XYZ file of C-alpha atoms in Angstrom:
499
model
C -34.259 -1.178 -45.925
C -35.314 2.057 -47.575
C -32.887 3.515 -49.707
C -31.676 7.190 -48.817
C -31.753 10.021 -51.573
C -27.781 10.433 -53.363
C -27.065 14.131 -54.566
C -23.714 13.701 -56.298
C -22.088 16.122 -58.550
C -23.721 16.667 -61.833
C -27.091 16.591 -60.364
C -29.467 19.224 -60.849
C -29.856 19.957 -57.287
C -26.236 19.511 -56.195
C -25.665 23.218 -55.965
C -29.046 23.773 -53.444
C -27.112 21.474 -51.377
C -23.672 23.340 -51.597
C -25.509 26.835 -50.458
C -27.881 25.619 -48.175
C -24.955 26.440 -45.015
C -24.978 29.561 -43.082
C -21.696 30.414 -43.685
C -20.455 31.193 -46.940
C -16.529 31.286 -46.269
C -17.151 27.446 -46.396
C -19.164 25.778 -49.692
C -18.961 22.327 -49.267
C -18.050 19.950 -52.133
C -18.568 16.456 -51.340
C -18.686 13.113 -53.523
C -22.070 13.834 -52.400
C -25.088 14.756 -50.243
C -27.013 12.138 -48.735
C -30.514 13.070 -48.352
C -31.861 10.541 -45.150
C -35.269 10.308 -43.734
C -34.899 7.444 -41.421
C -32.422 5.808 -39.075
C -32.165 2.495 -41.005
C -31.202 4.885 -44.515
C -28.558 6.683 -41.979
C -27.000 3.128 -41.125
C -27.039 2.399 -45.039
C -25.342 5.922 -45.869
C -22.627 5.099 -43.128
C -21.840 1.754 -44.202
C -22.051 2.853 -47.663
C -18.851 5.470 -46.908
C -16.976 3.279 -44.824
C -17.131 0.495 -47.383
C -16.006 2.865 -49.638
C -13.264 4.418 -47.874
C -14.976 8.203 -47.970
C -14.486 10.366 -44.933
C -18.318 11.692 -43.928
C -19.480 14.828 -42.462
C -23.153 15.259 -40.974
C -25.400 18.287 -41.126
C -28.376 19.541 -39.985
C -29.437 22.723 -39.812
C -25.823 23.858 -41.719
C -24.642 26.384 -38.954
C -21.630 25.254 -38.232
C -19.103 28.327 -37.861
C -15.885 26.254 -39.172
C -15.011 24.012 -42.334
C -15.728 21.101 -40.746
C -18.551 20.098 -42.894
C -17.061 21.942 -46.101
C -13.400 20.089 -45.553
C -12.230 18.802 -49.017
C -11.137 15.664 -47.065
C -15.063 15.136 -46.285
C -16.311 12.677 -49.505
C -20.190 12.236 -48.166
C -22.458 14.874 -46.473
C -25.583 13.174 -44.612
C -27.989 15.285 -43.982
C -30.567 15.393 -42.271
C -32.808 18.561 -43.135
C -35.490 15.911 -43.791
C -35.674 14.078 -40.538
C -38.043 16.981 -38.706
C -40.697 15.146 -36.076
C -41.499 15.906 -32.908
C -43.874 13.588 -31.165
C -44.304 11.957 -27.608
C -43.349 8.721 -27.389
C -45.400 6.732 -25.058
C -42.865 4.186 -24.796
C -39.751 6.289 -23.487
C -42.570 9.258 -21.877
C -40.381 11.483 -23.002
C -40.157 13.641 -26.534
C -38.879 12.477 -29.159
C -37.252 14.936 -31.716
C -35.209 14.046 -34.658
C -32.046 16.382 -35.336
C -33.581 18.435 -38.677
C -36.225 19.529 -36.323
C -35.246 24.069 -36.205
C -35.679 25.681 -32.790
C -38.209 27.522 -33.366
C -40.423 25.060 -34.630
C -39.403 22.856 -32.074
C -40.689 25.210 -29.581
C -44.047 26.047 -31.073
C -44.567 22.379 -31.209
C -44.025 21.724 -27.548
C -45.524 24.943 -26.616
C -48.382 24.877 -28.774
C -49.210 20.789 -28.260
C -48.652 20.224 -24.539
C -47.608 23.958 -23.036
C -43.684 22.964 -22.617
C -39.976 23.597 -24.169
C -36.780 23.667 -23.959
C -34.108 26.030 -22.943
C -32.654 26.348 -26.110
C -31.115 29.550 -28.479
C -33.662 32.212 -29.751
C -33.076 31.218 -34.012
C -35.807 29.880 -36.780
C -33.072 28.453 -38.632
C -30.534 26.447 -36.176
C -31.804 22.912 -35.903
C -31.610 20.689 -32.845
C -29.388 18.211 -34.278
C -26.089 20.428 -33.569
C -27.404 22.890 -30.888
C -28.048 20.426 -28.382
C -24.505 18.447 -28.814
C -22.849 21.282 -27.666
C -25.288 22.015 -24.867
C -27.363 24.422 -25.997
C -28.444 27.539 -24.049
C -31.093 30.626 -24.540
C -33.183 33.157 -22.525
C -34.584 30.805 -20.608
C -31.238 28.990 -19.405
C -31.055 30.534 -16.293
C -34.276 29.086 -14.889
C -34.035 25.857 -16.357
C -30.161 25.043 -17.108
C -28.531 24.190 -20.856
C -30.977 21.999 -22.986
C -28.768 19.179 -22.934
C -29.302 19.019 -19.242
C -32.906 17.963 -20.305
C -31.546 15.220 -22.592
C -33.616 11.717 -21.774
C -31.791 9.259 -24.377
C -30.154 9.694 -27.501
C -30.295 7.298 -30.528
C -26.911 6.915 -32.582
C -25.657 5.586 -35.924
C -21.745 4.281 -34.841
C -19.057 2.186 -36.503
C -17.689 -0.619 -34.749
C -14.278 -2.275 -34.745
C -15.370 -4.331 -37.933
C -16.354 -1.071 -40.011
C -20.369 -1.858 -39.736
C -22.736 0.725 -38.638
C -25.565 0.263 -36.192
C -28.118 2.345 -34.147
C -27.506 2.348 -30.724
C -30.160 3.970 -27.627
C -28.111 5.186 -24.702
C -30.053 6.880 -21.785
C -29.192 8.553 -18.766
C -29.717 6.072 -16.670
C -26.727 5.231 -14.758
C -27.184 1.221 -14.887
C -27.435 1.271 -19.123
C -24.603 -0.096 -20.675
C -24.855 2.453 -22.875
C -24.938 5.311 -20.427
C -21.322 6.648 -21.512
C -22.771 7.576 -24.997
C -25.294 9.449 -23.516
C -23.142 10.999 -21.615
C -21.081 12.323 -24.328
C -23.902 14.068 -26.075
C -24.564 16.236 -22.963
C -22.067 19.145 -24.433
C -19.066 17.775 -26.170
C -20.513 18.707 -29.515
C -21.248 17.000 -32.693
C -19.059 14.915 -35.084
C -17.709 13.236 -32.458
C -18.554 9.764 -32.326
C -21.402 9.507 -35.020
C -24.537 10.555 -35.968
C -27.218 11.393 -34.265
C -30.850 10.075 -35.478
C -33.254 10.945 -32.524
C -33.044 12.869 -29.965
C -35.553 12.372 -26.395
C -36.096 14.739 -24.343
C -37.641 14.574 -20.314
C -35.950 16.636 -17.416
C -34.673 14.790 -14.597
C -36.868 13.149 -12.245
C -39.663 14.458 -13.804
C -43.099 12.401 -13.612
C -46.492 12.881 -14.592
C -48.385 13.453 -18.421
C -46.733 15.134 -21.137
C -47.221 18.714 -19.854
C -45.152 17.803 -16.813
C -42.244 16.384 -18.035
C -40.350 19.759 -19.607
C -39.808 23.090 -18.347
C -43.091 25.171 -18.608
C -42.343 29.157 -20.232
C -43.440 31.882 -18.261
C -47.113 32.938 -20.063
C -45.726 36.299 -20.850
C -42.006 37.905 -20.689
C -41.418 41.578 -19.474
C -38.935 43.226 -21.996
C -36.890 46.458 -21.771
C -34.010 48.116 -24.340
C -31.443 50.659 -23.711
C -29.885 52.476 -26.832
C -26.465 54.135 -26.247
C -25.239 56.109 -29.277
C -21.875 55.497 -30.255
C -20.647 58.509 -30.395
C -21.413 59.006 -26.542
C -19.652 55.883 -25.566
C -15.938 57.268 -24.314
C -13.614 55.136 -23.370
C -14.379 55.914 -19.453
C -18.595 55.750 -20.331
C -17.759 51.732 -22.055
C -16.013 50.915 -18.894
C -18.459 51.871 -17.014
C -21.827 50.350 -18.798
C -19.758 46.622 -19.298
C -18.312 46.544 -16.014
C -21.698 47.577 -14.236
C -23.531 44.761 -16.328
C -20.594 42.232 -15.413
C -20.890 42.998 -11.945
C -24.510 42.520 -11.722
C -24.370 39.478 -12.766
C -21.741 38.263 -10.436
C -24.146 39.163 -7.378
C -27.529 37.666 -9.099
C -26.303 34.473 -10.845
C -26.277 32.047 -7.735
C -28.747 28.972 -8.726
C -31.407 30.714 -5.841
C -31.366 34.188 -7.340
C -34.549 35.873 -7.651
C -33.582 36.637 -10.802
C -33.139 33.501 -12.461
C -36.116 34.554 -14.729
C -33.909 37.391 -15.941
C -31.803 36.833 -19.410
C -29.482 39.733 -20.165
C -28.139 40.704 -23.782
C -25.402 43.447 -23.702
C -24.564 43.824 -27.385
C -21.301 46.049 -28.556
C -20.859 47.252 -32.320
C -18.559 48.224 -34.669
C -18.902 50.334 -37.220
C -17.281 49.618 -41.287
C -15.583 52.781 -42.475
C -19.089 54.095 -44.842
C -21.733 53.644 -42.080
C -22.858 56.054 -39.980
C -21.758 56.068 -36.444
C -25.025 55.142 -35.222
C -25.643 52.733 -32.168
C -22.901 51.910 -29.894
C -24.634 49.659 -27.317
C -27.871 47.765 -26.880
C -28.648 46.887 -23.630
C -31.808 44.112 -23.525
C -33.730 42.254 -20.885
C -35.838 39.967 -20.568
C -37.979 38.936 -17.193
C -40.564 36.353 -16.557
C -43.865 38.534 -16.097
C -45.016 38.235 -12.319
C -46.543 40.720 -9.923
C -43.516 42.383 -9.101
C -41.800 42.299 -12.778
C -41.717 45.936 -13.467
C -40.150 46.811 -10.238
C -37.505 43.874 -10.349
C -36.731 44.932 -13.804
C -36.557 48.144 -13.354
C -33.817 48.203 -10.776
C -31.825 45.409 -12.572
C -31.712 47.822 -15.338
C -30.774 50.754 -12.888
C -28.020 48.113 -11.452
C -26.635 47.439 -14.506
C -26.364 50.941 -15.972
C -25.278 52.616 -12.905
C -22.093 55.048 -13.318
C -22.696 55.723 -17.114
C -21.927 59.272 -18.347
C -23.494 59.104 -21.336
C -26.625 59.693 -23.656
C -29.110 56.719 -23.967
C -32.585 56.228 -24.892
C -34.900 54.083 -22.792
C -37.683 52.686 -24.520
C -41.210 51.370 -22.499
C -41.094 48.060 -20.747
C -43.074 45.655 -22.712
C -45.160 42.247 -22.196
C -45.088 39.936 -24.547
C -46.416 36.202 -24.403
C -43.166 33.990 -24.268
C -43.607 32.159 -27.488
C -44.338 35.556 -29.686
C -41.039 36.771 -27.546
C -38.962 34.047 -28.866
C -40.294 34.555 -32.404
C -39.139 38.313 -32.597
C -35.544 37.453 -30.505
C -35.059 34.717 -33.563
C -35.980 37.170 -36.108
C -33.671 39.841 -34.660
C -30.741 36.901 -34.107
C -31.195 35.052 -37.285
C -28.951 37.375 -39.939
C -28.689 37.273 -43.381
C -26.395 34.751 -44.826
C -22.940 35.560 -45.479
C -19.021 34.991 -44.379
C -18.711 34.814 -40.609
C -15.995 34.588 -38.077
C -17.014 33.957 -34.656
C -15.199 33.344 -31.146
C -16.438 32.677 -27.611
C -15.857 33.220 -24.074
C -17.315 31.827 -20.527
C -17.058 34.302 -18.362
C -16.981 33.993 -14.195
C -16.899 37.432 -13.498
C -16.753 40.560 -15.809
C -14.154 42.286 -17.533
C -11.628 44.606 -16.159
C -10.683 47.788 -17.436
C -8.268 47.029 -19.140
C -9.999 44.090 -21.281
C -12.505 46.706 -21.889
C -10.248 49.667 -23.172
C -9.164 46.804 -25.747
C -12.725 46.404 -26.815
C -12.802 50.008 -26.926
C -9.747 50.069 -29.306
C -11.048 47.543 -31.906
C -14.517 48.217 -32.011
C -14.127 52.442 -32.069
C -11.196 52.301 -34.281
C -10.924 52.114 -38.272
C -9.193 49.137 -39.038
C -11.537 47.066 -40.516
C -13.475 46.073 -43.476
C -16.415 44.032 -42.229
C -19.556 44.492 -42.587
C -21.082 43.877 -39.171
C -19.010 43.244 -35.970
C -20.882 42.956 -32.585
C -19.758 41.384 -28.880
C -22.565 40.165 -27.933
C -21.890 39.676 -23.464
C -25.176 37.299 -22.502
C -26.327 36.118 -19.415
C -25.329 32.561 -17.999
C -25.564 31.042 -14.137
C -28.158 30.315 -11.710
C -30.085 26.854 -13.005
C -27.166 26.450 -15.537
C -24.663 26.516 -12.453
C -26.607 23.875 -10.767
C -25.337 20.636 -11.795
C -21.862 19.391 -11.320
C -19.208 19.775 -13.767
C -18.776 16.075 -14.387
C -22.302 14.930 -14.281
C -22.457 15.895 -18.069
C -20.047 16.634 -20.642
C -20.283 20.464 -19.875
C -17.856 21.243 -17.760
C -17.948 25.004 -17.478
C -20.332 24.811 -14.632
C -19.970 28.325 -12.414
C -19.763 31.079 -15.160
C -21.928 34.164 -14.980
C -21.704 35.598 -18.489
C -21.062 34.212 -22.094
C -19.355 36.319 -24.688
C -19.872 35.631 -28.598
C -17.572 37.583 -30.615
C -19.273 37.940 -34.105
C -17.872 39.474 -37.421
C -20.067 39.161 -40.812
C -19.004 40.584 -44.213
C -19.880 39.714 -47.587
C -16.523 40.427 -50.549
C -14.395 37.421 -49.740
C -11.640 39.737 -51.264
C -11.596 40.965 -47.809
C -11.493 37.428 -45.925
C -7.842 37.700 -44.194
C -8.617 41.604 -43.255
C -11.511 40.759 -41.199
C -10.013 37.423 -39.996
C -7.105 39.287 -38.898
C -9.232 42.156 -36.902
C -11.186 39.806 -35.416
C -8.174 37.393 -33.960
C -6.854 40.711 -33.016
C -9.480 41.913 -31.237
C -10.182 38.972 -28.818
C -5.960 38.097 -29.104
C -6.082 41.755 -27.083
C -9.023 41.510 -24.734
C -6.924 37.998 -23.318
C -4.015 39.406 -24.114
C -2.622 38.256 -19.726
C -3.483 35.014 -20.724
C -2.261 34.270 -24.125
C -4.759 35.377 -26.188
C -7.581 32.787 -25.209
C -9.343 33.261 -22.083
C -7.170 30.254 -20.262
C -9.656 28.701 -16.997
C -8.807 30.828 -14.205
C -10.846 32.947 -11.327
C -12.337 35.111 -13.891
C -12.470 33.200 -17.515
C -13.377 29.847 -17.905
C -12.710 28.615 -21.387
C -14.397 28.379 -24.449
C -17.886 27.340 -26.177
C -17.637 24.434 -28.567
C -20.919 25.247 -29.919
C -18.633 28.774 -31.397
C -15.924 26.623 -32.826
C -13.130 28.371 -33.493
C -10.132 27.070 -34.934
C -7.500 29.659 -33.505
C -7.737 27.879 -30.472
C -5.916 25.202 -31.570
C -2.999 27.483 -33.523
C -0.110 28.861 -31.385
C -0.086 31.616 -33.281
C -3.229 33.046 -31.649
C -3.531 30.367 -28.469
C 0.177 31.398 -26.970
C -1.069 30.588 -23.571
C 0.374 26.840 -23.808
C -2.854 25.568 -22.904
C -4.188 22.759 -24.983
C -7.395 24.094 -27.097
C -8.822 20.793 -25.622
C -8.464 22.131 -22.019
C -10.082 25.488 -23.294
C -13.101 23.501 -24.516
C -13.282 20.540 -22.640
C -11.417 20.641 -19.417
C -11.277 17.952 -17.339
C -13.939 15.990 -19.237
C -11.594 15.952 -22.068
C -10.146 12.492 -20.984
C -13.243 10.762 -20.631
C -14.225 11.892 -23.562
C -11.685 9.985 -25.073
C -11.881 6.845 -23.589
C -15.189 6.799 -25.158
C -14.244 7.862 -28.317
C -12.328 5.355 -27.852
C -15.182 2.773 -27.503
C -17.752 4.077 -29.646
C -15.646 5.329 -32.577
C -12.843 2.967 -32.764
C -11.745 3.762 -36.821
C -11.874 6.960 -36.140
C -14.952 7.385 -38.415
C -16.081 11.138 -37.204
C -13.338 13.520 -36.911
C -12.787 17.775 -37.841
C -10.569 20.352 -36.640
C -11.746 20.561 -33.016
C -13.402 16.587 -32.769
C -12.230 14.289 -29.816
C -9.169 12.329 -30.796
């Protein structure tokens, strides 16, 4: 068995490994970082901890929004930056992709080798390995559903009842024995019930050669941008731009729309104290190029912006080819490092007034010290909305819209003021139902890909709904019966893991 590579303190490269997360609130500390290149030196890092008593954390592409990985309980880090292949494997006809693999190369490998991807988020530096745990969704989830819904089989390192790792395959086939696994890795999120080593990929029912068994892109995407200055965005203007683009998408996000091939991005900024006022709004789209594109597009946009009293600036409609379109959306997506606080939102319809006159108040007032604070309100539904709620561990299964809630700065002097604004901000947009946005006929819950620890603090969750419920709904109690199974010591745990 080949030996994985140890990075303990008082190596030279130690401190590479500390920085090499997103999020710089959280440097973690470990006993070490275990370097892995292979499943067999992932089972020999797990037994390795587990002899030894030391609670492990796994990364992979380091984008994880919570401590979860940088917890001083957490002894060992595995990760697996190194394990980055994509290939077809003849055996399985499906793709296999190990969890270091980033999006972006991921999709220029499928794209570029057989004409075929995923529908995945727009980033160059978010790897598979966590993305898809949680689900996983991009501009191209509307046609084609969450990635994970294109999840073949899954290959795991787990601990038994005797402390001994092994690799395990578990496919979506109902009549494996293993099918529960798989199951669990269709959007419950990662560090859950242990680690991940290969990941295949095939859409349901699909048959054929390689270039039939994924989603094929749309050979060119029509693009538009509205710019609203923030200085023209009253009170009465903001309701009327978010709850034109929230009702759009309530009456085109049925799984037949004709404008499945339509991802949305309505993004909302703040502005620190020393900037200038600048943008208030960026309205984005993005269609699948066809014959009648421009004229579909064009009244989407119309629809969506109808009622606002306000200046804006329209730039031209442009074609792009699809994979050169999710190269600039990754570039524009993918910020600079720094110290982040995010939160989350399913949405089934948009948001009233008066959730938007509390945007209105945060985001236009003066309160804060951040450096960057956007709500980003996406586009969700149609293919995504297709499957059952159960049939995979996602359960938020009718939702229009997703909201990510976003603040960046940089002085960790000023970590508890821009904590505080944020849980503020989205405390008051949910403020009739306790702060969180509690499963009802308009919210639906939250995004465990965005964890977010507040959910699980009455202090900001005073809704008396379990943060479990918010994530996990009624899939929360199979999910622990096979937690129960596959992680029986309780090897993988954080904040926000299944207990």
């Amino acid at each position: 068995m080949s030996e994985p590579t140890r990075i303990a303190t008082g190596d030279p490269r130690y401190e590479d490994f500390v920085v090499r997360g997103d999020n710089a609130r959280f440097a973690p500390r470990p006993d070490a970082f275990v370097l892995v290149r292979s499943t067999e030196e992932v089972v020999r890092a797990v037994d390795d901890a587990v002899r030894d008593g030391k609670r492990i954390a796994v990364r992979s592409g380091g984008h994880c929004y919570e401590d979860f990985v940088a917890d001083p309980a957490v002894r060992v880090v595995i990760d697996m930056a190194a394990m980055d292949r994509v290939r077809f494997d003849e055996a399985r006809q499906a793709f296999a992709v190990e969890p270091g693999v980033r999006l972006l190369d991921l999709y220029r490998a499928l794209y570029l080798g057989w004409g075929v991807t995923v529908p995945g988020g727009s980033s160059e530096l978010v790897a598979i390995g966590g993305h898809l745990l949680g689900g996983g969704y991009g501009p191209l989830s509307r046609r084609f559903g969450a990635c994970s819904d294109h999840l073949y089989a899954v290959e795991v390192v787990v601990v038994g009842a005797d402390g001994r790792a092994r690799a395990v395959v578990a496919t979506a086939d109902p009549a494996d024995p293993n099918h529960d696994l798989w199951w669990a890795h269709t959007g419950a999120g990662g560090g859950n019930f242990g680690v991940v080593t290969r990941y295949w990929l095939r859409s349901p029912g699909a048959t054929g050669g390689p270039g039939d068994l994924l989603p094929r892109p749309p050979a060119s995407v029509l693009a538009s941008s509205t710019i609203f200055p923030r200085e023209g965005l009253t009170r009465e203007a903001l309701r009327a731009l978010v709850g034109s683009h929230g009702r759009w998408h309530e009456r085109n996000s049925a799984p037949d729309s004709r404008y499945a091939g339509l991802f949305s991005g309505l993004v909302l900024f703040a502005v620190a104290p020393q900037d200038d006022p600048g943008i208030g709004a960026i309205l984005f789209n993005h269609l699948d190029d066809g014959d009648d594109a421009e004229e579909l597009l064009g009244r989407a946009v119309a629809e969506m912006t109808e009622g606002v009293d306000a200046p804006r600036y329209d730039l031209p409609f442009e074609r792009r080819p699809w994979l050169s379109t999710m190269e600039k959306l990754a570039r524009a997506q993918d910020g600079e490092n720094g110290r982040h606080k995010i939160k989350s939102a399913y949405l089934r319809r948009g948001y009233t007034d008066a959730q938007i006159d509390a945007i209105h108040e945060h985001l236009w007032g003066d309160d804060h010290a951040f450096s960057t604070a956007t709500i980003s309100i996406q586009s969700y539904g149609c293919a995504a909305n297709a499957i059952a709620p159960d049939a995979t561990a996602i359960a938020q299964r009718d939702s229009v819209l997703r909201a990510l809630y976003l603040t960046s700065w940089h002085d960790p002097a000023t970590d508890e003021a821009n904590l505080d604004w944020t849980r503020r901000l989205y405390r008051d947009v949910y403020a009739a139902t306790g702060g969180v946005p509690v499963p009802d006929e308009r919210n639906d819950g939250c995004y465990i890909n965005f964890p977010d620890v507040d959910m699980a603090d009455p202090a900001w969750n005073a809704s008396g709904v379990p943060w479990q419920y918010l994530y996990f709904k009624e899939n929360h109690p199979r999910l622990q019966q096979i937690k129960k199974r596959w992680d029986p010591l309780t090897v993988f745990s954080h904040a926000l893991s299944v207990q």
